[in-house]
CSV table of C-alpha atoms in Angstrom, one decimal:
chain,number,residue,atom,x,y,z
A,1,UNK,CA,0.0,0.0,0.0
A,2,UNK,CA,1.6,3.3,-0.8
A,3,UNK,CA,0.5,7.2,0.7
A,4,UNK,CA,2.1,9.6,-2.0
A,5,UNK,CA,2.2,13.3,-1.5
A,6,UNK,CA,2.2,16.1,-3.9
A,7,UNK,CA,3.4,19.5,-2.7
A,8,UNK,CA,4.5,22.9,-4.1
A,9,UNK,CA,4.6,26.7,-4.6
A,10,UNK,CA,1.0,27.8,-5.1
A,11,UNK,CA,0.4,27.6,-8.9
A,12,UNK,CA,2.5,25.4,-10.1
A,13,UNK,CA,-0.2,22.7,-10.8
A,14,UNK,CA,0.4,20.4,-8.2
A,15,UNK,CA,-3.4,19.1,-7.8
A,16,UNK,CA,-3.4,18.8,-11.6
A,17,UNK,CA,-0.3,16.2,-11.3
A,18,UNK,CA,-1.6,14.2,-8.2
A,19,UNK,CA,-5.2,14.2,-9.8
A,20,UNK,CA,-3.7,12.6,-13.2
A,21,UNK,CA,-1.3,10.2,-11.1
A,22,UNK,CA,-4.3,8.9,-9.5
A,23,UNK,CA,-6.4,8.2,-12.9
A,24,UNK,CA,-3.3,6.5,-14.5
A,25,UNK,CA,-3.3,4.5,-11.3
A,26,UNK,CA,-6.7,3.4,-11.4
A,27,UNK,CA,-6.8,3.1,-15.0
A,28,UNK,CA,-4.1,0.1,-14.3
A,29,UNK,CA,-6.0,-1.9,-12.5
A,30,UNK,CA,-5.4,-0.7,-9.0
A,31,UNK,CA,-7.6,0.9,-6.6
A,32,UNK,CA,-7.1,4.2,-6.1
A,33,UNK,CA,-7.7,7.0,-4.2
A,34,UNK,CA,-6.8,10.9,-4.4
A,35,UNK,CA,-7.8,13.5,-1.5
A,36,UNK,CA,-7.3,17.0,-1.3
A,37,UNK,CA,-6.0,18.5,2.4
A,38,UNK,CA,-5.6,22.2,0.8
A,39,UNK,CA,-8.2,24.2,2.2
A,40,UNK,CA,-8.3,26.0,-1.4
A,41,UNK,CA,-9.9,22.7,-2.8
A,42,UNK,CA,-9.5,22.5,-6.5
A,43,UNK,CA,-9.2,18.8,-7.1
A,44,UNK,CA,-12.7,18.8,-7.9
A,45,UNK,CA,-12.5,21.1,-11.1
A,46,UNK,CA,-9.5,19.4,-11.9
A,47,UNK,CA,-11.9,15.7,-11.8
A,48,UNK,CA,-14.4,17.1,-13.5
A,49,UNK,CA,-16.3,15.8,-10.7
A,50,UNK,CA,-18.7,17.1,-7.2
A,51,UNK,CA,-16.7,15.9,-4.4
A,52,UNK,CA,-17.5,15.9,-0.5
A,53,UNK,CA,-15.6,14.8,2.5
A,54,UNK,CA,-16.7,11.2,1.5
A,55,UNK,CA,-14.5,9.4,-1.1
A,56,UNK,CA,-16.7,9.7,-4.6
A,57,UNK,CA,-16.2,7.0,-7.2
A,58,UNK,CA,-15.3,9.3,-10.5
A,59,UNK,CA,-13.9,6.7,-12.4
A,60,UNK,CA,-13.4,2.5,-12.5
A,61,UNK,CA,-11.1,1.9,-9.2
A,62,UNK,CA,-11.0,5.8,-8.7
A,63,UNK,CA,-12.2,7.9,-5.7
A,64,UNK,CA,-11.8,11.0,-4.7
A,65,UNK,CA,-12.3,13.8,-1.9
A,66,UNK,CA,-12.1,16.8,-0.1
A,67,UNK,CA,-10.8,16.8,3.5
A,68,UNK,CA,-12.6,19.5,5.7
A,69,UNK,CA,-10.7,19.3,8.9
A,70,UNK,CA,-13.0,21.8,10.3
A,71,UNK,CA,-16.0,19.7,10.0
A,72,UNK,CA,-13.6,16.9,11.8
A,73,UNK,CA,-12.9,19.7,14.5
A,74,UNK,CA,-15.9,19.0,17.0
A,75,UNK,CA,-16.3,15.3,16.8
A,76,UNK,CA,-12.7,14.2,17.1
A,77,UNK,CA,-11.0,16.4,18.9
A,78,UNK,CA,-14.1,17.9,21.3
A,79,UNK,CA,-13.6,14.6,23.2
A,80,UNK,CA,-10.2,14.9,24.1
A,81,UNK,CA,-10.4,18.4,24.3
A,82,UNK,CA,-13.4,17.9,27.7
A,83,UNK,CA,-11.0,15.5,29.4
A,84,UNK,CA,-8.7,18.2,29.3
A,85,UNK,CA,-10.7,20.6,30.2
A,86,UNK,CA,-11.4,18.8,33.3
A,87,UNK,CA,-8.0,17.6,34.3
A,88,UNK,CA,-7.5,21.7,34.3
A,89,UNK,CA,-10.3,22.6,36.1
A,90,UNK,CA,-9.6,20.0,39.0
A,91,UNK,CA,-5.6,21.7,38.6
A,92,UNK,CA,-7.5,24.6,39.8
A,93,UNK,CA,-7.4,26.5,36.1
A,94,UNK,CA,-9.9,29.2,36.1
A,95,UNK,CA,-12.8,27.6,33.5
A,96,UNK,CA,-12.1,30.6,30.6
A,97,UNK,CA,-8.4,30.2,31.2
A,98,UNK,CA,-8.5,26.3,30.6
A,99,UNK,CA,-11.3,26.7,27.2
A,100,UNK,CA,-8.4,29.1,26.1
A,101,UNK,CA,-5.3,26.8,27.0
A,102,UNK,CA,-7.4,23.8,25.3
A,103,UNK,CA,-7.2,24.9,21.9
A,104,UNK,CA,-4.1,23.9,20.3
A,105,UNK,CA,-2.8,25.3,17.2
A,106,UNK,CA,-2.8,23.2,14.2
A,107,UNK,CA,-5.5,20.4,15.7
A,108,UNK,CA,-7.3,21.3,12.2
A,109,UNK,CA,-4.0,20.2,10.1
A,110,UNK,CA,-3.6,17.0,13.0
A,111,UNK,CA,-6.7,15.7,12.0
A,112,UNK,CA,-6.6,15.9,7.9
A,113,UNK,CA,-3.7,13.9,8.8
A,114,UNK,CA,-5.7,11.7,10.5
A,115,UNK,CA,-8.2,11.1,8.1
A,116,UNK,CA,-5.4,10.2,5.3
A,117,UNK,CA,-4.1,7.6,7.7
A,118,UNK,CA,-7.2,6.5,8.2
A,119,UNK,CA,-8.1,6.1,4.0
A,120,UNK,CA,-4.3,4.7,4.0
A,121,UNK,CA,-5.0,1.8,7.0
A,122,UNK,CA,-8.5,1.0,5.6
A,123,UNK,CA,-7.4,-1.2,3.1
A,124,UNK,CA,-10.1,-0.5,0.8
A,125,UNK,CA,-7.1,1.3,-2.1
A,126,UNK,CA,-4.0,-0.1,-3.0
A,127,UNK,CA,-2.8,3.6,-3.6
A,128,UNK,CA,-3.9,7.0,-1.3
A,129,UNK,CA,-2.3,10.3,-3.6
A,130,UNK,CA,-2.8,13.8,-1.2
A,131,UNK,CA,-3.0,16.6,-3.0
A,132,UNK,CA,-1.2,18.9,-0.1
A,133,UNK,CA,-1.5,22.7,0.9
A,134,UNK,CA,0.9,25.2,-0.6
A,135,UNK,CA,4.5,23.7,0.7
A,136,UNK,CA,4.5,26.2,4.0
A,137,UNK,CA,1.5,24.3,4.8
A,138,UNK,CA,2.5,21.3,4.2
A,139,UNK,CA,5.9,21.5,5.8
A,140,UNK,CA,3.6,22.2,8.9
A,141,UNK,CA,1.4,19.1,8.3
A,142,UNK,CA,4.3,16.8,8.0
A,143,UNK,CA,6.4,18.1,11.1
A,144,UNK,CA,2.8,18.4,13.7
A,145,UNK,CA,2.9,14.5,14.8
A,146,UNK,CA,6.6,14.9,16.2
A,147,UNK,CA,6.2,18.1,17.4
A,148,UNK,CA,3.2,17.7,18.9
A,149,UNK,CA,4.4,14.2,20.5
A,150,UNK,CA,7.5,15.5,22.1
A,151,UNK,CA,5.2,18.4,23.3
A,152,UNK,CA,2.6,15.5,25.1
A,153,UNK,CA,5.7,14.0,26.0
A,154,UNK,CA,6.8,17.2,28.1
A,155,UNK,CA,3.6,17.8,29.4
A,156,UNK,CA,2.4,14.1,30.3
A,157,UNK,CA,5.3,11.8,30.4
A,158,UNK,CA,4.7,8.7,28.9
A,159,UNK,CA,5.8,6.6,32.2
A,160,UNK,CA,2.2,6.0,32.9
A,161,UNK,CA,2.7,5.7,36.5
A,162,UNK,CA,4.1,9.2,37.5
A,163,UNK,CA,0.8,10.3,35.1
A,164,UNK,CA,-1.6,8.0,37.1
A,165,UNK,CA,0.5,9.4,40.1
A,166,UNK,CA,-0.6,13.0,39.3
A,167,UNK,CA,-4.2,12.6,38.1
A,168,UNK,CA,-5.0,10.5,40.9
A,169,UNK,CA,-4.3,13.0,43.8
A,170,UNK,CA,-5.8,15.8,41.4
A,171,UNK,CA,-8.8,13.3,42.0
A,172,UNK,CA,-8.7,13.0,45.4
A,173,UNK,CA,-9.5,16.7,45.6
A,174,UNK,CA,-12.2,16.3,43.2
A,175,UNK,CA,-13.5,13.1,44.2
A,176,UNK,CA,-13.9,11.9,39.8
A,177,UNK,CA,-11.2,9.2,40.0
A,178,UNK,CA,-13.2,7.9,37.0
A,179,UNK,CA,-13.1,11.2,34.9
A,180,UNK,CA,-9.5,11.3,35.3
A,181,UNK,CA,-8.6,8.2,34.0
A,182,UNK,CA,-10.6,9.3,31.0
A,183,UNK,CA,-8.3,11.9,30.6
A,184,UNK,CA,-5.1,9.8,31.0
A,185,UNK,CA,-6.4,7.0,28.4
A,186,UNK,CA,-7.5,9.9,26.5
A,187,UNK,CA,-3.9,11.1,26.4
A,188,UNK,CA,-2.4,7.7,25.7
A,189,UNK,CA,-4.7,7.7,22.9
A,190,UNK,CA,-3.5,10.6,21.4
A,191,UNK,CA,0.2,9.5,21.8
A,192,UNK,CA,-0.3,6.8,20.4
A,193,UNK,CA,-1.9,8.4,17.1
A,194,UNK,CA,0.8,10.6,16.9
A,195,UNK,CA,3.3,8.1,16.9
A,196,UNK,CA,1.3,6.4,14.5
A,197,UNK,CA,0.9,9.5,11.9
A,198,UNK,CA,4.7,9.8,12.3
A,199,UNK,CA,5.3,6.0,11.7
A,200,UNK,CA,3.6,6.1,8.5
A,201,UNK,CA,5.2,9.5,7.6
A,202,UNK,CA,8.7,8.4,7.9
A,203,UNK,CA,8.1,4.8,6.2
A,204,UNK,CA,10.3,5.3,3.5
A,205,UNK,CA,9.0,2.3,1.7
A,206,UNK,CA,5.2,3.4,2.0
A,207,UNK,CA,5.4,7.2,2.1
A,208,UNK,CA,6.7,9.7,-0.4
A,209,UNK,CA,6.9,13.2,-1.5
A,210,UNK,CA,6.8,14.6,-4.7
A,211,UNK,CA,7.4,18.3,-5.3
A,212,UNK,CA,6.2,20.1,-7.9
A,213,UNK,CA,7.4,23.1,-9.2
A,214,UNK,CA,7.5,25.3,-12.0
A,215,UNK,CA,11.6,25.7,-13.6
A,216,UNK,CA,11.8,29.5,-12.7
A,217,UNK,CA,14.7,30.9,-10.3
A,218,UNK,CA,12.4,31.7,-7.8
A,219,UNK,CA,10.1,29.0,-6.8
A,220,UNK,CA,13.1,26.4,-7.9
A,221,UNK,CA,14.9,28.5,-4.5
A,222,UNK,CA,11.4,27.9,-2.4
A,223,UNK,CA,12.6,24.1,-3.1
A,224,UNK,CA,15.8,23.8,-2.3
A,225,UNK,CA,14.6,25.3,1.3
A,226,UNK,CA,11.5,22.2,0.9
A,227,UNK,CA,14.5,19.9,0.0
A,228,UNK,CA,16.3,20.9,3.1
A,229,UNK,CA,13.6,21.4,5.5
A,230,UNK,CA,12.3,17.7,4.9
A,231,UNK,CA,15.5,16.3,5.1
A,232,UNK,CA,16.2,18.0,8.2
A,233,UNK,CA,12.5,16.0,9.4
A,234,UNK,CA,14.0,12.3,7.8
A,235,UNK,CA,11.4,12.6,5.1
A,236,UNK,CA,11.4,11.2,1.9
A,237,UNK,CA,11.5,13.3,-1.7
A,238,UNK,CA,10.9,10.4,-4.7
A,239,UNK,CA,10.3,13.0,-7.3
A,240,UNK,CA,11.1,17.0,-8.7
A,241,UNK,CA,8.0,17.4,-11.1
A,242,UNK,CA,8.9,20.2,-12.9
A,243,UNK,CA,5.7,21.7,-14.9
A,244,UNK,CA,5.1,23.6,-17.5
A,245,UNK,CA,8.4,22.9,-19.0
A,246,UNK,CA,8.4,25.1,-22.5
A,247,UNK,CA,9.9,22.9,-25.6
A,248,UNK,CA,12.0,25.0,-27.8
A,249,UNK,CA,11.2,25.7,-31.6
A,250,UNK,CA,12.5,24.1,-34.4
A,251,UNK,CA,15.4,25.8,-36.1
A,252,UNK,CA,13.8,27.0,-39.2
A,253,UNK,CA,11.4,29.1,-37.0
A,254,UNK,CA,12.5,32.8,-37.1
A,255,UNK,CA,11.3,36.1,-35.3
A,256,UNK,CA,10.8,37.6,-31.9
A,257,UNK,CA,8.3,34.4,-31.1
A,258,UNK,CA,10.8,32.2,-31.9
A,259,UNK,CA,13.8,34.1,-29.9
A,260,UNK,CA,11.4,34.7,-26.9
A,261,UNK,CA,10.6,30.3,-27.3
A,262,UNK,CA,14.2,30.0,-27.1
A,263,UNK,CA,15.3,32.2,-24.2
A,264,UNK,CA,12.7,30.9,-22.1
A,265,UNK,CA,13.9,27.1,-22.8
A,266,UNK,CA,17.6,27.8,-22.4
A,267,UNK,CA,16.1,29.1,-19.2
A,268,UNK,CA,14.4,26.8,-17.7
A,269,UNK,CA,16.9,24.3,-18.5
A,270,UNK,CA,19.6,25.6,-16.9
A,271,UNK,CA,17.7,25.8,-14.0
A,272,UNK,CA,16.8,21.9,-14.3
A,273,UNK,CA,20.5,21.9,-14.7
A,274,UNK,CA,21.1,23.3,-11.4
A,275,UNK,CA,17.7,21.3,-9.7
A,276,UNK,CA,19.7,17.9,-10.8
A,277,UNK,CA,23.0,18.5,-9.1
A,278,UNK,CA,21.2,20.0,-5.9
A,279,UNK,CA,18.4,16.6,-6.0
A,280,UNK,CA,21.8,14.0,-5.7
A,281,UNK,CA,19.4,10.5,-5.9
A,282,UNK,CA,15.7,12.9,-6.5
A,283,UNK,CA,14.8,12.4,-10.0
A,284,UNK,CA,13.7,15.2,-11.9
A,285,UNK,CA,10.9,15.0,-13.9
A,286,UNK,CA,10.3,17.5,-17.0
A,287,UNK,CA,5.9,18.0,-17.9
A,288,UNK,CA,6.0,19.6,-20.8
A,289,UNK,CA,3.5,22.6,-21.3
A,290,UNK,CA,0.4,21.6,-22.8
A,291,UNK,CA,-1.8,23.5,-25.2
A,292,UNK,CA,-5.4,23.2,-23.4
A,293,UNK,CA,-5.7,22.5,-19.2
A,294,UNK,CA,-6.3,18.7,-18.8
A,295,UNK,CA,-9.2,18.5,-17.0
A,296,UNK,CA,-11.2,15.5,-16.7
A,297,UNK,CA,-10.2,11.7,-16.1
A,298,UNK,CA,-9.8,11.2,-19.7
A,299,UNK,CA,-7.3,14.3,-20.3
A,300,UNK,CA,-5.4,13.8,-16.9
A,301,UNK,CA,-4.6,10.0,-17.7
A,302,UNK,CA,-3.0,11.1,-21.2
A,303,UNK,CA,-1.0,13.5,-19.5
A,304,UNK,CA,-0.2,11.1,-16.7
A,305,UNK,CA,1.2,8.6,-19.6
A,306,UNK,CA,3.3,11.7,-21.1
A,307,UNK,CA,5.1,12.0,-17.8
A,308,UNK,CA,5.0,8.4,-16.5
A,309,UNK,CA,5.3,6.6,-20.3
A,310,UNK,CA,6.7,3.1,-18.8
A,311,UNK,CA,7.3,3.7,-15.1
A,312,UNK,CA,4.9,2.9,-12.9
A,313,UNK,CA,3.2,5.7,-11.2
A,314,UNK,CA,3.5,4.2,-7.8
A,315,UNK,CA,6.6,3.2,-8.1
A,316,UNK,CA,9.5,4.0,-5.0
A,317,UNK,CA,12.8,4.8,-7.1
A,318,UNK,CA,15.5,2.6,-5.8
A,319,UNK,CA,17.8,4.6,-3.7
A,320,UNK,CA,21.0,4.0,-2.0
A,321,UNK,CA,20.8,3.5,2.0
A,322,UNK,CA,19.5,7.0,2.9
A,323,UNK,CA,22.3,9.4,4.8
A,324,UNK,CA,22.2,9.5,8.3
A,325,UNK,CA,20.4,12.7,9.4
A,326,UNK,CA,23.7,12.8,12.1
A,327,UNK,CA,27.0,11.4,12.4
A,328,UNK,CA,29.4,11.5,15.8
A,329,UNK,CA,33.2,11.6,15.0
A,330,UNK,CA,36.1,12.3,17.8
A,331,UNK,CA,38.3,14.8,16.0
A,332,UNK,CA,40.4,14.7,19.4
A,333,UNK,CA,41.6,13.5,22.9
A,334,UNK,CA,40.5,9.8,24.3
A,335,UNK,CA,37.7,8.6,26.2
A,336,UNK,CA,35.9,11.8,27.5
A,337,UNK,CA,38.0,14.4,29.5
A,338,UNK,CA,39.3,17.9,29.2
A,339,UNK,CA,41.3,17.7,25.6
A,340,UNK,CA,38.8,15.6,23.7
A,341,UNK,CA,36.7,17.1,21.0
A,342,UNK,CA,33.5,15.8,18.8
A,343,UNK,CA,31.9,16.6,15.9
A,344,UNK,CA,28.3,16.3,15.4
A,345,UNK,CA,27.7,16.0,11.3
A,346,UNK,CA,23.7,17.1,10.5
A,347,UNK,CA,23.3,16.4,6.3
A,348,UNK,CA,21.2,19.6,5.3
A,349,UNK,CA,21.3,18.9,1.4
A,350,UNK,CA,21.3,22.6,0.2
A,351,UNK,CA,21.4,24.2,3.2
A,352,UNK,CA,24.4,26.4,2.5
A,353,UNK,CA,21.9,29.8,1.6
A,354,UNK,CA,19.6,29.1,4.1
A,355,UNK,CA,19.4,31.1,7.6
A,356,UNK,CA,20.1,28.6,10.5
A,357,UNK,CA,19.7,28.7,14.2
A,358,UNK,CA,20.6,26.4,16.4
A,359,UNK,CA,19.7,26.3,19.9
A,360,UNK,CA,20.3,23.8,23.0
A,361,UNK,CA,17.4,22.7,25.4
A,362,UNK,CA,18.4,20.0,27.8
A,363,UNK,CA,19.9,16.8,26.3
A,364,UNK,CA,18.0,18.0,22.2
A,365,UNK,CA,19.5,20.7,20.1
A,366,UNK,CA,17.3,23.0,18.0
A,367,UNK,CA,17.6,23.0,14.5
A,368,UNK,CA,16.1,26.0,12.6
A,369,UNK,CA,16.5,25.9,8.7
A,370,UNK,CA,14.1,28.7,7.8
A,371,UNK,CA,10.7,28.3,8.5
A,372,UNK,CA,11.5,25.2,9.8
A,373,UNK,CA,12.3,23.7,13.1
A,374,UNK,CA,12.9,20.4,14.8
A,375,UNK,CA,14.3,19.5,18.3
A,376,UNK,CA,17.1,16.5,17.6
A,377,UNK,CA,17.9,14.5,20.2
A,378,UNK,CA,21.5,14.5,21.3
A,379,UNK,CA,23.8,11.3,21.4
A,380,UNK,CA,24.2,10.1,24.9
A,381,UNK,CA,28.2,11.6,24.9
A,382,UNK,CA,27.2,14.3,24.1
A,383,UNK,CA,25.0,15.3,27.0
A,384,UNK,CA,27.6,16.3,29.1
A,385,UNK,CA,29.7,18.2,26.1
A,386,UNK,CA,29.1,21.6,25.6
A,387,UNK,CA,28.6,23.1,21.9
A,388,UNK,CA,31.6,25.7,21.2
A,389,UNK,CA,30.8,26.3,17.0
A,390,UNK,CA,28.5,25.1,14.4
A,391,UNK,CA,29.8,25.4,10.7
A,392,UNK,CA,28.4,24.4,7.2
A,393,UNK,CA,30.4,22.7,5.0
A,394,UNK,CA,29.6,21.6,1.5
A,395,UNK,CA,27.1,22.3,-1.3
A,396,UNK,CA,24.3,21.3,-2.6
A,397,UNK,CA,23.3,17.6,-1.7
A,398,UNK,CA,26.4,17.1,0.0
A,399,UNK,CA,25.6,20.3,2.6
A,400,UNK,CA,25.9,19.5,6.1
A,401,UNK,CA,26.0,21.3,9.5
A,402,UNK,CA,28.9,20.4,11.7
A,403,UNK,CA,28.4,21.1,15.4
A,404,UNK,CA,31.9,21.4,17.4
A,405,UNK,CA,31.6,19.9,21.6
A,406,UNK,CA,33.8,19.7,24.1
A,407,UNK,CA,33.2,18.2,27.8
A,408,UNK,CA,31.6,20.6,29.9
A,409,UNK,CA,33.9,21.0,32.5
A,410,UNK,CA,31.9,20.6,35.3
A,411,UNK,CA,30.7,16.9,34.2
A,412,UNK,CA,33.6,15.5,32.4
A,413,UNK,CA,35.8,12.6,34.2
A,414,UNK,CA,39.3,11.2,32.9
A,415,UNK,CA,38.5,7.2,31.2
């Protein structure tokens, strides 16, 4: 069973591409499925087809739909939401103050997560295609299960007894033992479907990405900082689609049509050129620019066979054994004591223009590419090293961030 995502600059056609992958899909023989989690739906005009939040059979083994997370909102999350409410309330929390602290950011983007790993897990289609948000958004969607689980892990530690500990002498105050082991399997059960979402999301063998993108300067730097954001988050890019792709004109054709033709070709594929190098193992994949919008299953399955001709749709290029996200080396010293020195390697393929922070919070260090963020957790040497310098080194796919320690001199003992 395979998930595959389509992401990109607004514009670029990415609902077009996920909308034809799915028709050339079912029109093989396999069951499949194509849902839209942009709250700007458009899949529908792109089908042809009504859709709802239900999948809607458009075609022989083809469904489609629109996820609206904020129908989702009350049912799914209200639950969970009360139990909290409660567990607050019995804390003491003023009743406004807990309502306020109960709604957490991004529960609408958590949930039309939810409801593709649901579609995914159903077994009903031998292929789910998402047709994502704008890549901002998506970035967001893909990086909210491990954020929000180390988040739930901070608040209510996963060691169920010092949890049980804590509700049940919040209870004893409030006499509602009961209510608050609600809210404690109410908790687990939201842990667990993080870990879940994040599971399926990092299943390199189930899940891909595919961005799409137009071959202009601009939106081809928006994906180098997508390339480097989800490879900060172990994520997995199968494809570059680049769209709209302009063929150049034949020789004999003269005049300022047929310069213009030409400019824009040499263009675009130079910045192919430069996509290619930065991608390493991505494939990149030139649509050409067709004449009339395909819309319509018909339309969107030829152009599907354009870009696909032999390969299957599906398919999970074959890639080398992925790059760590981090590698330890001891540049000096032995065993751990005042003179010995590590370096912490973090492979941010094309990270060498982007703005970086770091940051250090307990035994994790901060990673900030961008708009992006995630909290990486430190090997076990290191959390009694101290960070003196962070560097990057490299280009393109073979960026990295190296990350200098030394033993913090209050912890350190000579081996």
């Amino acid at each position: 069973m395979r998930v595959v995502l389509f992401t990109g600059k607004g514009g670029v056609g990415k609902t077009t591409l996920a909308a034809a992958t799915a028709a050339l899909l079912a029109g093989s023989g396999r069951s499949a499925l194509v849902v839209s989690t942009d709250p700007a739906h458009s899949l529908g005009d792109a089908l042809d087809a009504e859709l709802g939040a239900d999948p809607t059979p458009v075609a022989e083994n083809l469904w489609a739909a629109h996820i609206e997370a904020r129908h989702l909102l009350e049912g799914a999350w209200g639950e969970l939401q009360g139990h909290l409410r409660t567990m607050l309330a019995g804390a003491g929390v003023d009743e406004l103050v807990a309502d306020e602290l109960t709604v957490l950011p991004g529960v609408e983007d958590l949930l039309a997560l939810v409801e593709v790993q649901r579609f995914a897990d159903s077994g009903e289609y031998d292929v789910v295609v998402v047709d994502c948000g704008p890549t901002a958004e998506t970035l967001r969607l893909l990086t909210l299960p491990e954020a929000l689980s180390g988040y739930l892990e901070r608040l209510f530690p996963a060691h169920r007894r010092a949890v049980r500990g804590l509700v049940a002498n919040l209870a004893g105050a409030k006499n509602d033992g009961a209510g608050w082991e609600r809210t404690v399997a109410a908790l687990g059960a939201l842990a667990d479907q993080l870990a879940g979402l994040r599971g399926l999301l990092a299943d390199r063998s189930r899940t891909s990405i595919r961005l799409v993108l137009t071959p202009e300067r601009v939106v081809a730097a928006e994906t180098r900082r997508t390339l480097t954001a989800l490879a900060l988050h172990e994520l997995r890019v199968d494809a570059l689609m680049a769209n709209r792709v302009m063929p150049g004109p034949p020789p004999s054709l003269r005049g300022p049509a047929a310069r213009w033709l030409r400019e824009r070709a040499t263009e675009q594929q130079a910045v192919l050129g430069e996509l290619e190098q930065l991608a390493a193992d991505v494939p990149v994949t030139a649509v050409r620019y067709t004449a009339a919008e395909p819309t319509g299953v018909g339309s969107l399955r030829e152009l599907a066979r354009s870009i696909y001709g032999d390969r299957d749709p599906a398919g999970v290029p074959e890639e080398r054994a992925p790059r760590p996200l981090m590698e330890l080396r001891r540049t000096a010293g032995q065993g751990v004591s005042a003179d010995t020195e590590f370096e912490l390697d973090v492979a941010l393929p094309g990270a060498e223009d982007a703005p970086l922070d770091l940051a250090r919070v307990g035994d994790d260090m901060v990673v900030g590419i961008g708009f992006s963020r995630r909290m990486v957790s430190l090997p076990s040497v290191l959390r009694r090293c101290e960070a003196t310098g962070a560097r990057l080194e490299g280009t393109g796919a073979q960026a990295r961030l190296v990350i200098t320690f030394v033993p913090d001199p209050g912890t350190w003992m000579t081996s």
